Amino acid sequence: MALTPQQTQELQKTIEQRRAALLGELREGAERARNDRFEDLAGAAPDPGDESVATLIGDLNHADMGRDLSELRGLEAARGRLREGTYGTCDECGGEIGYERLRANPAATRCVECQRVYEKTHAEPGSTPRSSL
Ligand SMILES: [Zn+2]
């Protein structure tokens, strides 16, 4: 069953909300990292301008927020697919991912079957499969 327009709308809302929450967390993390660094540089005058994206990403990396960043990237990709009208289509087999799975993970790019195969072929020995992805 393809997604109904209403289901797509609900998922889009979930994505937007999750994205806003993540962005908030990431900004806070960046701020914390920046403040830490200013403390390290006590005495040196902080440069107020010149804030580049590289700096922000560096801050985020230092704040150990890689997990949030990769989730954010997944959500950004999902928004792109929504715009292009390919949302809900499996990357691997081109089939439908399914509403239930997307509701559990709106950034999913594979259907349940392909995800199972992916986890089987990519799992590290002894590690737990990350079924939430
Ligand atoms: Zn598939």
PDB file of C-alpha atoms and ligand atoms in Angstrom:
ATOM      1  CA  MET A   1       0.000   0.000   0.000  1.00  0.00           C
ATOM      2  CA  ALA A   2       1.384   3.380  -0.997  1.00  0.00           C
ATOM      3  CA  LEU A   3       1.245   6.143   1.564  1.00  0.00           C
ATOM      4  CA  THR A   4      -1.949   8.168   1.559  1.00  0.00           C
ATOM      5  CA  PRO A   5      -1.578  11.953   1.369  1.00  0.00           C
ATOM      6  CA  GLN A   6      -2.681  12.118   4.991  1.00  0.00           C
ATOM      7  CA  GLN A   7      -0.055   9.592   6.112  1.00  0.00           C
ATOM      8  CA  THR A   8       2.604  11.480   4.190  1.00  0.00           C
ATOM      9  CA  GLN A   9       1.514  14.677   5.897  1.00  0.00           C
ATOM     10  CA  GLU A  10       1.676  13.055   9.343  1.00  0.00           C
ATOM     11  CA  LEU A  11       5.148  11.708   8.663  1.00  0.00           C
ATOM     12  CA  GLN A  12       6.266  15.075   7.368  1.00  0.00           C
ATOM     13  CA  LYS A  13       5.060  16.676  10.581  1.00  0.00           C
ATOM     14  CA  THR A  14       6.967  14.097  12.629  1.00  0.00           C
ATOM     15  CA  ILE A  15      10.101  14.806  10.608  1.00  0.00           C
ATOM     16  CA  GLU A  16       9.781  18.573  11.053  1.00  0.00           C
ATOM     17  CA  GLN A  17       9.241  18.260  14.802  1.00  0.00           C
ATOM     18  CA  ARG A  18      12.124  15.851  15.276  1.00  0.00           C
ATOM     19  CA  ARG A  19      14.349  18.047  13.136  1.00  0.00           C
ATOM     20  CA  ALA A  20      13.501  21.165  15.147  1.00  0.00           C
ATOM     21  CA  ALA A  21      14.230  19.330  18.396  1.00  0.00           C
ATOM     22  CA  LEU A  22      17.550  18.020  17.065  1.00  0.00           C
ATOM     23  CA  LEU A  23      18.600  21.419  15.777  1.00  0.00           C
ATOM     24  CA  GLY A  24      17.897  22.847  19.225  1.00  0.00           C
ATOM     25  CA  GLU A  25      20.044  20.168  20.865  1.00  0.00           C
ATOM     26  CA  LEU A  26      22.836  20.642  18.363  1.00  0.00           C
ATOM     27  CA  ARG A  27      22.868  24.415  18.839  1.00  0.00           C
ATOM     28  CA  GLU A  28      23.028  23.965  22.594  1.00  0.00           C
ATOM     29  CA  GLY A  29      25.844  21.479  22.196  1.00  0.00           C
ATOM     30  CA  ALA A  30      27.739  23.871  19.948  1.00  0.00           C
ATOM     31  CA  GLU A  31      27.277  26.652  22.449  1.00  0.00           C
ATOM     32  CA  ARG A  32      28.515  24.509  25.303  1.00  0.00           C
ATOM     33  CA  ALA A  33      31.557  23.470  23.303  1.00  0.00           C
ATOM     34  CA  ARG A  34      32.267  27.085  22.420  1.00  0.00           C
ATOM     35  CA  ASN A  35      31.969  28.189  26.027  1.00  0.00           C
ATOM     36  CA  ASP A  36      34.335  25.428  27.082  1.00  0.00           C
ATOM     37  CA  ARG A  37      36.835  26.603  24.566  1.00  0.00           C
ATOM     38  CA  PHE A  38      36.550  30.205  25.709  1.00  0.00           C
ATOM     39  CA  GLU A  39      37.331  29.034  29.203  1.00  0.00           C
ATOM     40  CA  ASP A  40      40.402  27.264  27.876  1.00  0.00           C
ATOM     41  CA  LEU A  41      41.441  30.493  26.228  1.00  0.00           C
ATOM     42  CA  ALA A  42      40.964  32.549  29.379  1.00  0.00           C
ATOM     43  CA  GLY A  43      42.728  35.826  28.869  1.00  0.00           C
ATOM     44  CA  ALA A  44      42.572  35.773  25.100  1.00  0.00           C
ATOM     45  CA  ALA A  45      39.889  37.982  23.590  1.00  0.00           C
ATOM     46  CA  PRO A  46      37.335  35.866  21.720  1.00  0.00           C
ATOM     47  CA  ASP A  47      36.842  36.886  18.134  1.00  0.00           C
ATOM     48  CA  PRO A  48      33.176  37.779  17.793  1.00  0.00           C
ATOM     49  CA  GLY A  49      32.954  37.562  14.014  1.00  0.00           C
ATOM     50  CA  ASP A  50      34.139  34.975  11.558  1.00  0.00           C
ATOM     51  CA  GLU A  51      31.994  32.111  12.565  1.00  0.00           C
ATOM     52  CA  SER A  52      32.230  29.600   9.779  1.00  0.00           C
ATOM     53  CA  VAL A  53      30.315  26.412   9.271  1.00  0.00           C
ATOM     54  CA  ALA A  54      33.580  24.557   9.752  1.00  0.00           C
ATOM     55  CA  THR A  55      33.835  26.057  13.216  1.00  0.00           C
ATOM     56  CA  LEU A  56      30.300  25.031  14.017  1.00  0.00           C
ATOM     57  CA  ILE A  57      30.910  21.489  12.828  1.00  0.00           C
ATOM     58  CA  GLY A  58      34.159  21.378  14.750  1.00  0.00           C
ATOM     59  CA  ASP A  59      32.297  22.487  17.855  1.00  0.00           C
ATOM     60  CA  LEU A  60      29.687  19.827  17.284  1.00  0.00           C
ATOM     61  CA  ASN A  61      32.310  17.149  16.850  1.00  0.00           C
ATOM     62  CA  HIS A  62      33.990  18.207  20.056  1.00  0.00           C
ATOM     63  CA  ALA A  63      30.661  18.092  21.791  1.00  0.00           C
ATOM     64  CA  ASP A  64      30.403  14.442  20.767  1.00  0.00           C
ATOM     65  CA  MET A  65      27.147  14.953  18.954  1.00  0.00           C
ATOM     66  CA  GLY A  66      27.902  12.798  15.966  1.00  0.00           C
ATOM     67  CA  ARG A  67      24.890  10.647  16.616  1.00  0.00           C
ATOM     68  CA  ASP A  68      22.538  13.612  16.555  1.00  0.00           C
ATOM     69  CA  LEU A  69      24.296  14.937  13.469  1.00  0.00           C
ATOM     70  CA  SER A  70      23.811  11.710  11.563  1.00  0.00           C
ATOM     71  CA  GLU A  71      20.173  11.587  12.613  1.00  0.00           C
ATOM     72  CA  LEU A  72      19.799  15.165  11.398  1.00  0.00           C
ATOM     73  CA  ARG A  73      21.382  14.230   8.069  1.00  0.00           C
ATOM     74  CA  GLY A  74      18.908  11.365   7.761  1.00  0.00           C
ATOM     75  CA  LEU A  75      16.008  13.717   8.402  1.00  0.00           C
ATOM     76  CA  GLU A  76      17.342  16.250   5.899  1.00  0.00           C
ATOM     77  CA  ALA A  77      17.512  13.490   3.310  1.00  0.00           C
ATOM     78  CA  ALA A  78      13.953  12.459   4.154  1.00  0.00           C
ATOM     79  CA  ARG A  79      12.781  16.056   3.619  1.00  0.00           C
ATOM     80  CA  GLY A  80      14.478  16.046   0.250  1.00  0.00           C
ATOM     81  CA  ARG A  81      12.681  12.833  -0.720  1.00  0.00           C
ATOM     82  CA  LEU A  82       9.381  14.340   0.415  1.00  0.00           C
ATOM     83  CA  ARG A  83      10.002  17.310  -1.881  1.00  0.00           C
ATOM     84  CA  GLU A  84      10.905  15.055  -4.790  1.00  0.00           C
ATOM     85  CA  GLY A  85       7.983  12.745  -4.177  1.00  0.00           C
ATOM     86  CA  THR A  86      10.187   9.688  -3.677  1.00  0.00           C
ATOM     87  CA  TYR A  87       9.559   9.476   0.054  1.00  0.00           C
ATOM     88  CA  GLY A  88       8.597   6.023   1.285  1.00  0.00           C
ATOM     89  CA  THR A  89      10.348   4.229  -1.573  1.00  0.00           C
ATOM     90  CA  CYS A  90      13.030   1.683  -0.670  1.00  0.00           C
ATOM     91  CA  ASP A  91      16.545   2.672  -1.810  1.00  0.00           C
ATOM     92  CA  GLU A  92      17.507  -0.918  -2.484  1.00  0.00           C
ATOM     93  CA  CYS A  93      14.563  -2.586  -4.201  1.00  0.00           C
ATOM     94  CA  GLY A  94      12.357   0.372  -5.169  1.00  0.00           C
ATOM     95  CA  GLY A  95       9.436  -1.113  -3.260  1.00  0.00           C
ATOM     96  CA  GLU A  96       7.372   0.637  -0.620  1.00  0.00           C
ATOM     97  CA  ILE A  97       8.822   1.050   2.847  1.00  0.00           C
ATOM     98  CA  GLY A  98       5.424   1.035   4.518  1.00  0.00           C
ATOM     99  CA  TYR A  99       3.673   3.406   6.868  1.00  0.00           C
ATOM    100  CA  GLU A 100       4.266   1.476  10.096  1.00  0.00           C
ATOM    101  CA  ARG A 101       8.006   1.360   9.544  1.00  0.00           C
ATOM    102  CA  LEU A 102       8.179   5.025   8.580  1.00  0.00           C
ATOM    103  CA  ARG A 103       6.179   5.974  11.625  1.00  0.00           C
ATOM    104  CA  ALA A 104       8.743   4.194  13.797  1.00  0.00           C
ATOM    105  CA  ASN A 105      11.620   5.702  11.822  1.00  0.00           C
ATOM    106  CA  PRO A 106      10.630   8.535   9.469  1.00  0.00           C
ATOM    107  CA  ALA A 107      14.164   8.694   8.057  1.00  0.00           C
ATOM    108  CA  ALA A 108      14.171   5.029   6.966  1.00  0.00           C
ATOM    109  CA  THR A 109      15.551   4.524   3.463  1.00  0.00           C
ATOM    110  CA  ARG A 110      15.024   0.765   3.187  1.00  0.00           C
ATOM    111  CA  CYS A 111      12.025  -1.498   3.491  1.00  0.00           C
ATOM    112  CA  VAL A 112      11.957  -4.066   6.275  1.00  0.00           C
ATOM    113  CA  GLU A 113      13.258  -6.853   4.024  1.00  0.00           C
ATOM    114  CA  CYS A 114      16.182  -4.870   2.617  1.00  0.00           C
ATOM    115  CA  GLN A 115      17.050  -3.572   6.080  1.00  0.00           C
ATOM    116  CA  ARG A 116      17.217  -7.151   7.335  1.00  0.00           C
ATOM    117  CA  VAL A 117      19.583  -8.103   4.526  1.00  0.00           C
ATOM    118  CA  TYR A 118      21.641  -4.944   5.103  1.00  0.00           C
ATOM    119  CA  GLU A 119      22.031  -5.699   8.792  1.00  0.00           C
ATOM    120  CA  LYS A 120      22.984  -9.289   8.053  1.00  0.00           C
ATOM    121  CA  THR A 121      25.673  -8.268   5.582  1.00  0.00           C
ATOM    122  CA  HIS A 122      26.956  -5.225   7.485  1.00  0.00           C
ATOM    123  CA  ALA A 123      26.731  -6.363  11.091  1.00  0.00           C
ATOM    124  CA  GLU A 124      30.021  -6.609  12.957  1.00  0.00           C
ATOM    125  CA  PRO A 125      30.535 -10.024  14.525  1.00  0.00           C
ATOM    126  CA  GLY A 126      29.182  -9.916  18.038  1.00  0.00           C
ATOM    127  CA  SER A 127      27.400  -6.600  17.669  1.00  0.00           C
ATOM    128  CA  THR A 128      23.686  -6.097  18.069  1.00  0.00           C
ATOM    129  CA  PRO A 129      21.856  -5.209  14.858  1.00  0.00           C
ATOM    130  CA  ARG A 130      20.610  -1.643  14.942  1.00  0.00           C
ATOM    131  CA  SER A 131      17.045  -2.330  13.904  1.00  0.00           C
ATOM    132  CA  SER A 132      16.017   1.256  14.574  1.00  0.00           C
ATOM    133  CA  LEU A 133      17.871   2.316  11.439  1.00  0.00           C
TER     134      LEU A 133
HETATM  135 ZN    ZN B   1      13.551  -2.880  -0.233  1.00  0.00          ZN
END
